[in-house]
Coordinates of N, CA and C in Angstrom, one line a residue:
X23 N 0.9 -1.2 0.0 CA 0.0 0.0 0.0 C 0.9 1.2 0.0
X24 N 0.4 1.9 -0.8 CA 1.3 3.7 -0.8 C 0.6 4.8 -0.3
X25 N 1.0 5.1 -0.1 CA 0.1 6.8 0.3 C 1.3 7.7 0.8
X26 N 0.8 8.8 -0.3 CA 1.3 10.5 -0.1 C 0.6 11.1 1.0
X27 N 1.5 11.1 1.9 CA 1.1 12.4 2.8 C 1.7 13.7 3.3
X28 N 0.8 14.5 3.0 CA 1.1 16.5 3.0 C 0.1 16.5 4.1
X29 N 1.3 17.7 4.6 CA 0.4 18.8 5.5 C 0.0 19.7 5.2
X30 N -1.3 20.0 5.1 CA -1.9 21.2 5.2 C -2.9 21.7 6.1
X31 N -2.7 23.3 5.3 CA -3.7 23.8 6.5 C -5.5 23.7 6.2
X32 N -5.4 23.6 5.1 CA -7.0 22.9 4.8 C -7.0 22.1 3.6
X33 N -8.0 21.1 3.1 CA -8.0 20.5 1.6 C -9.8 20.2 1.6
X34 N -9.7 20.0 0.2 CA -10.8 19.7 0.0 C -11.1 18.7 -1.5
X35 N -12.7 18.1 -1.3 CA -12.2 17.0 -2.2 C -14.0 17.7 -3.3
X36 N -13.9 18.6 -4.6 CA -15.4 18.2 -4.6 C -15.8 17.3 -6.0
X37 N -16.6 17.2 -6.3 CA -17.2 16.1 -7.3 C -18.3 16.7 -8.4
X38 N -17.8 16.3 -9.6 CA -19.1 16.9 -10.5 C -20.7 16.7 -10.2
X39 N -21.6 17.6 -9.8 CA -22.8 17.5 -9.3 C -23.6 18.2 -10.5
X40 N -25.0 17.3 -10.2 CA -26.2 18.1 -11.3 C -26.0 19.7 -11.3
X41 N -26.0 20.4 -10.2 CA -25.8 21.7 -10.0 C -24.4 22.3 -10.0
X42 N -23.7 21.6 -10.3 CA -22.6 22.0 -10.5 C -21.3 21.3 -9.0
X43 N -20.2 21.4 -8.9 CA -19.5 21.1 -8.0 C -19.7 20.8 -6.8
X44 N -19.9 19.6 -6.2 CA -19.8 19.2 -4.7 C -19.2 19.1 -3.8
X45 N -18.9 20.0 -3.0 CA -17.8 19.5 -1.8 C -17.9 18.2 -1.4
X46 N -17.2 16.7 -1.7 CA -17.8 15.4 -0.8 C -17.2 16.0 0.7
X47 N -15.7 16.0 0.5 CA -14.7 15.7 1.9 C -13.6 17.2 2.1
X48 N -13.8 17.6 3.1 CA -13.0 19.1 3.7 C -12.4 18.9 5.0
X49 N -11.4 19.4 5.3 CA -11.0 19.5 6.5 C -10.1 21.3 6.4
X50 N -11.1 22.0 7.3 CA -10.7 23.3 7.3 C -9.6 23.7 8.5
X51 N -9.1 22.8 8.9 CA -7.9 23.6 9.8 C -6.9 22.7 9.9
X52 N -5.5 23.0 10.4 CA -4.4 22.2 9.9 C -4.6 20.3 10.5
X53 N -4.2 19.5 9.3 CA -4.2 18.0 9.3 C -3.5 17.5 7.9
X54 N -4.1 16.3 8.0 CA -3.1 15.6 6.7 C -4.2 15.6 5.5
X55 N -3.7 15.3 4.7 CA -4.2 15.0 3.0 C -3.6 13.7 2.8
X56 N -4.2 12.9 2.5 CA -3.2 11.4 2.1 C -4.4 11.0 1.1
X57 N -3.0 11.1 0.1 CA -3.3 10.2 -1.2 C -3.2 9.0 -1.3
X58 N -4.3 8.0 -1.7 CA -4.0 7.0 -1.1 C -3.9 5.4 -2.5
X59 N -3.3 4.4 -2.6 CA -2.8 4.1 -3.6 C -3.2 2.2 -3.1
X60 N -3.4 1.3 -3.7 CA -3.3 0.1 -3.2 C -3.1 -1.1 -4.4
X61 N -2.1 -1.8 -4.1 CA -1.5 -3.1 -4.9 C -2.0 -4.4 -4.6
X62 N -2.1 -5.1 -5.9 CA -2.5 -6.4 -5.5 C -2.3 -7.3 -4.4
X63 N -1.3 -7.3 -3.5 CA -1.5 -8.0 -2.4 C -1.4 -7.7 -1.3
X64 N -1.9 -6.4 -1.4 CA -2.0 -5.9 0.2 C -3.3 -6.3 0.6
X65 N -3.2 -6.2 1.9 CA -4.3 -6.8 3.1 C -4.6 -5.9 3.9
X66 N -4.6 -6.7 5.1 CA -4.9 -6.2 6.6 C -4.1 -5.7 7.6
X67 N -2.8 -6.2 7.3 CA -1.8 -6.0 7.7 C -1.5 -4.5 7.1
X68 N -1.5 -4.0 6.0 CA -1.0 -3.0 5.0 C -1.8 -2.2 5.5
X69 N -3.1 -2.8 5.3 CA -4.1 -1.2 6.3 C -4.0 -0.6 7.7
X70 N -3.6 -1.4 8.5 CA -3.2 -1.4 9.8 C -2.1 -0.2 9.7
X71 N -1.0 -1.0 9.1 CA 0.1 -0.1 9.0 C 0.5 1.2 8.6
X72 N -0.7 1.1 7.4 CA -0.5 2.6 6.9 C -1.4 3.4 7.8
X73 N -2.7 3.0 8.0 CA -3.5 4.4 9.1 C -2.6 4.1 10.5
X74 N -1.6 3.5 10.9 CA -1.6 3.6 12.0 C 0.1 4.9 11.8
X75 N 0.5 4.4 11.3 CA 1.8 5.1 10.3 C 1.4 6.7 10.0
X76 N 0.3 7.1 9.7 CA 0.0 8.1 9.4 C -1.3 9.2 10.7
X77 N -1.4 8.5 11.6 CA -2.0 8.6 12.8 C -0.8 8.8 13.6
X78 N 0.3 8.5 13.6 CA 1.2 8.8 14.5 C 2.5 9.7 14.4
X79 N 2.7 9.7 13.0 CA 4.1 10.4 12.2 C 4.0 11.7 13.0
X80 N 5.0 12.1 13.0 CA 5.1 13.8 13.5 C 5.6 14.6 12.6
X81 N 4.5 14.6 12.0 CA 4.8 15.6 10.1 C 4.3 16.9 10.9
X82 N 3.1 17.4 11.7 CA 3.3 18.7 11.7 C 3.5 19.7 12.8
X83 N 3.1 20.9 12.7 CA 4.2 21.7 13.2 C 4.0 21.8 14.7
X84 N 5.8 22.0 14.7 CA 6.2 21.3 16.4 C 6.0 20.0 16.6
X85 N 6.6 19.2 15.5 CA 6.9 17.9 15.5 C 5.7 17.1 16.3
X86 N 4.5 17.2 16.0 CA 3.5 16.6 16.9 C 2.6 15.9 15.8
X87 N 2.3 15.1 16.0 CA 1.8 14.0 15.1 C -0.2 14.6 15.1
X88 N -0.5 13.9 14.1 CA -2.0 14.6 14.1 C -2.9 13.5 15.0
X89 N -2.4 12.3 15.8 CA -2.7 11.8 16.8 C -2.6 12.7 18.5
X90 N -1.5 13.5 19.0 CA -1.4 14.2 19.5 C -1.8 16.1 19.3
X91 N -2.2 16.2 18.1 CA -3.1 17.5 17.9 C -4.6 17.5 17.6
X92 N -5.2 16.3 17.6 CA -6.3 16.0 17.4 C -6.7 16.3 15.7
X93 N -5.4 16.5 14.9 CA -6.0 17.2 13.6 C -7.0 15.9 12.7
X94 N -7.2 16.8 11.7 CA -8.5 16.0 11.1 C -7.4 15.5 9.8
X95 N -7.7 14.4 9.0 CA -7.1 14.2 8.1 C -8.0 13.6 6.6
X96 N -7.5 14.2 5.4 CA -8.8 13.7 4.9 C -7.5 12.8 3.8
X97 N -8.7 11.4 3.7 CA -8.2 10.6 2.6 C -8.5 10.7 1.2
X98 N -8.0 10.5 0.3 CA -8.6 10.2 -1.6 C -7.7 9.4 -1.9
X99 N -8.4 8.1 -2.6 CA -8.1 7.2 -3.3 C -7.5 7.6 -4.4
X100 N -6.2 6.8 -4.8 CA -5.5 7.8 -5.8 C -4.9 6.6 -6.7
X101 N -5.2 5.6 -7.6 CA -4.5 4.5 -8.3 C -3.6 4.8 -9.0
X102 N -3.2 5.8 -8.9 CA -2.2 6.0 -9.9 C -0.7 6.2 -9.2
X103 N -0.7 6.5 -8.3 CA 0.3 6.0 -7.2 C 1.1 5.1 -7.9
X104 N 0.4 3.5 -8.4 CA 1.1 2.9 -8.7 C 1.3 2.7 -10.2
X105 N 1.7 3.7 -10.5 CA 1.5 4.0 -12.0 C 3.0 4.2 -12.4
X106 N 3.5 3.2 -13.1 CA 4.7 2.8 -14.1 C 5.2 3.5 -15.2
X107 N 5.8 4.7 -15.6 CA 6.3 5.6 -16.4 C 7.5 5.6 -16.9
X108 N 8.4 4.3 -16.5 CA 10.1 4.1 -16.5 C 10.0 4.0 -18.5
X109 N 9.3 3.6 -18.8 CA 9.3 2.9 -20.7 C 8.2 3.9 -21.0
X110 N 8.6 4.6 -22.4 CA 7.7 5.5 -23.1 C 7.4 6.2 -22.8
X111 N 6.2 6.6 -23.2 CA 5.3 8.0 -22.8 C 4.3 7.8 -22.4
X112 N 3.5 6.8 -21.7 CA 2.5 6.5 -21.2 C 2.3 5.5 -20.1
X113 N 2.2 5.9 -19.1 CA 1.8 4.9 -18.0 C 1.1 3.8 -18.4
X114 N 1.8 3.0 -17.3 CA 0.9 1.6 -17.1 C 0.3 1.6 -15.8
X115 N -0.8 0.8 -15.8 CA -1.2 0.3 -14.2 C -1.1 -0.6 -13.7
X116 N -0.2 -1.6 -14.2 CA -0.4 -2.9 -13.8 C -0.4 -3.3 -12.4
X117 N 0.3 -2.3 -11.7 CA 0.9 -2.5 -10.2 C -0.7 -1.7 -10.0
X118 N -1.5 -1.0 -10.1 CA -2.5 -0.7 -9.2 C -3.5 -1.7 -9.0
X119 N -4.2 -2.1 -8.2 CA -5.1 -3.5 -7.8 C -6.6 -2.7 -8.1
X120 N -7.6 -3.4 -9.0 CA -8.7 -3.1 -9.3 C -9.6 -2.8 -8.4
X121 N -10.4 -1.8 -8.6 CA -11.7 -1.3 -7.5 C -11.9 -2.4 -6.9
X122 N -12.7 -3.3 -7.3 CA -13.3 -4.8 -6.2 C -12.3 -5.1 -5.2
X123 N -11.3 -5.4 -5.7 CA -9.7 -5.0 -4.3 C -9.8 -4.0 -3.8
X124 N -9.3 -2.7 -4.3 CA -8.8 -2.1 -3.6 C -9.7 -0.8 -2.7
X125 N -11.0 -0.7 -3.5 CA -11.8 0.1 -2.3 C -12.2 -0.5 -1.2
X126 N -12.0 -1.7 -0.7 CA -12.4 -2.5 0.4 C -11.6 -2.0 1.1
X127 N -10.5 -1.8 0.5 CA -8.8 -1.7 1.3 C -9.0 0.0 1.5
X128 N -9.1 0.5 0.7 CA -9.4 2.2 1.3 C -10.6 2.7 1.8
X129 N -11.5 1.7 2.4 CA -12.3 2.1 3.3 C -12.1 1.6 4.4
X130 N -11.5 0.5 4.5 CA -10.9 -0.3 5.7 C -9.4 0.9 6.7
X131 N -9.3 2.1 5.6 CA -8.1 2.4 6.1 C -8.5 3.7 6.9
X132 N -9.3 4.3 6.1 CA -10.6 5.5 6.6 C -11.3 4.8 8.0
X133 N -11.8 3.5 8.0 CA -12.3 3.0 9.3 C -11.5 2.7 10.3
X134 N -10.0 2.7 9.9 CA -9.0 2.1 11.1 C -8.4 3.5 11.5
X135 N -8.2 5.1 10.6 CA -8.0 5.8 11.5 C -8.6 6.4 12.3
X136 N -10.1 6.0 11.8 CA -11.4 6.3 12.5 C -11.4 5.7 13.8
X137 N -11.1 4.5 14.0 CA -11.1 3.8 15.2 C -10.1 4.5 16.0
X138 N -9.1 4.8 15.1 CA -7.1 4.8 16.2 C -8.4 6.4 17.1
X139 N -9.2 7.1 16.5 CA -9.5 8.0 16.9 C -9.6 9.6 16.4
X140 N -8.7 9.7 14.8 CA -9.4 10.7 13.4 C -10.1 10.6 13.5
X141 N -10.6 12.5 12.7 CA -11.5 12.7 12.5 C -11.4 12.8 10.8
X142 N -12.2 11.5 10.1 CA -11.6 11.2 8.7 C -12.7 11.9 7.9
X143 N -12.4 13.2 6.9 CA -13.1 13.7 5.4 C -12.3 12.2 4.5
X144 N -13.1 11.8 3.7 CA -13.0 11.5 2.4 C -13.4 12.0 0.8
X145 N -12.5 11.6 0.3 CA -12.9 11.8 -1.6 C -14.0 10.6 -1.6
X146 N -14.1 10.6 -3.1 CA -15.4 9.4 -4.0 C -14.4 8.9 -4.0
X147 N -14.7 6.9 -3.8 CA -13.7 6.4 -4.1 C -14.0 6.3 -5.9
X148 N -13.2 6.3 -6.6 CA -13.1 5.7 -8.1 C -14.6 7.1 -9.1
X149 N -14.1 8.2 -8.2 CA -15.0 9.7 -8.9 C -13.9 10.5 -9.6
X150 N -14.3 11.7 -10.7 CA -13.2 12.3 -11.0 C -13.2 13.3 -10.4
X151 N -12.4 13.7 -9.8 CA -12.2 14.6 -8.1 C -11.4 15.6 -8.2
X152 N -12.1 16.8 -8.0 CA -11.1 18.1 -8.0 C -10.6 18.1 -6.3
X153 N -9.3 18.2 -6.1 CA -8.8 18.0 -4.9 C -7.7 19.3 -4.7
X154 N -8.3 20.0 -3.5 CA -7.5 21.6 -3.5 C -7.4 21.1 -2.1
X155 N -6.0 21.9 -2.1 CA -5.2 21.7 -0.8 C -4.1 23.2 -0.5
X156 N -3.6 23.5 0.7 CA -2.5 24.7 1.0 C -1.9 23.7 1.3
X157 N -0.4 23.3 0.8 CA 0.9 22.6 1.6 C 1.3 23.7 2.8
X158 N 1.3 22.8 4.0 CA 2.3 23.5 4.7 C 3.4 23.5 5.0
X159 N 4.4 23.9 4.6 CA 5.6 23.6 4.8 C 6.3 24.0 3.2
X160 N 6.5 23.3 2.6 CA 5.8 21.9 2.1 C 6.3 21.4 2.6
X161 N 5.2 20.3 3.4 CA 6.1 18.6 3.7 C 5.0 17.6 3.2
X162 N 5.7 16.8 2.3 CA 5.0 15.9 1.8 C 6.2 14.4 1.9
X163 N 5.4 13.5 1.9 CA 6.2 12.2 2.6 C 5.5 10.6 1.8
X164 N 6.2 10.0 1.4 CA 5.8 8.5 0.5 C 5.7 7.8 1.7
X165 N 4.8 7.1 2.0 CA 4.7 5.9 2.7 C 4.2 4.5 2.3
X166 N 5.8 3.4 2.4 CA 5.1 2.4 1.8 C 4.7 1.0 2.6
X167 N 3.8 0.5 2.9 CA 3.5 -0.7 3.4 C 4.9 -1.5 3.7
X168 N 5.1 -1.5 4.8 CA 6.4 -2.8 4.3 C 6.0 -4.3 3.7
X169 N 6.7 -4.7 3.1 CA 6.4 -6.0 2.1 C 7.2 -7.5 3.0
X170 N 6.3 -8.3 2.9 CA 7.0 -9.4 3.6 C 8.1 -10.0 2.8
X171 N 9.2 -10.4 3.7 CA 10.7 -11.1 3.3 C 10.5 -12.3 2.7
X172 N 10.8 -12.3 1.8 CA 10.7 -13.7 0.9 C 11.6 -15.0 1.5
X173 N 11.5 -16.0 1.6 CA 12.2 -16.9 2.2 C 12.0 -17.1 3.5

């Protein structure tokens, strides 16, 4: 599992509506933004890791983790994360794991920071999402699931 995490001071996620643009998911005062990304064989273990990983990091300011500030953090599903550009001019996806996979897995991860005790905004999972954010800092950070040792 991957996920991009920035701090900012607010983001927001909205969605093409009949009436025009929808706010789904906002968090108006400082927290995280995590982009969120998942591969064919991540699990339960990977969800664990990443919301618990990103519930505890001390990305913002005065090194205090958004578990110790109470900040809000909002998630969006993001498949492109695992998106392959090394050959040509056009991505591949092979490495991203299909909706039926992987939105199980990014709701599971929304529900585990929810449990650790975030306050979780979300994007649509698999919507086309205008996503506005302030960096602060900039501090933005890759987080990757650790992968089990072969052998």
């Amino acid at each position: 599992m991957r996920a991009v995490v920035q701090r900012v001071t607010s983001a927001r996620v909205e969605v093409a509506g009949v009436d025009g643009p929808t706010v789904v998911g906002a968090i108006e005062r400082p927290g995280l933004l995590v982009y969120l990304g998942v591969t064919h064989d991540d699990g339960p273990a990977d969800v664990a890791w990443v919301a618990r990983k990103v519930w505890e990091l001390r990305l913002l300011r005065g090194e205090v983790s958004a578990s110790e500030a109470g900040a809000p953090v909002l998630v969006v599903s993001q498949f492109t994360l695992y998106g392959d550009a090394r050959k040509g001019r056009r991505p591949t996806w092979h490495a991203a794991a299909p909706g039926p996979v992987s939105e199980p897995l990014y709701d599971a991860v929304c529900a585990e920071l929810e449990r650790l005790g975030a306050e979780v905004a979300r994007g649509v999972f698999g919507a086309d999402m205008a996503v506005t954010s302030v960096n602060d800092g900039p501090i933005t950070l890759v987080l990757d699931s650790p992968r089990p040792h072969a052998g």
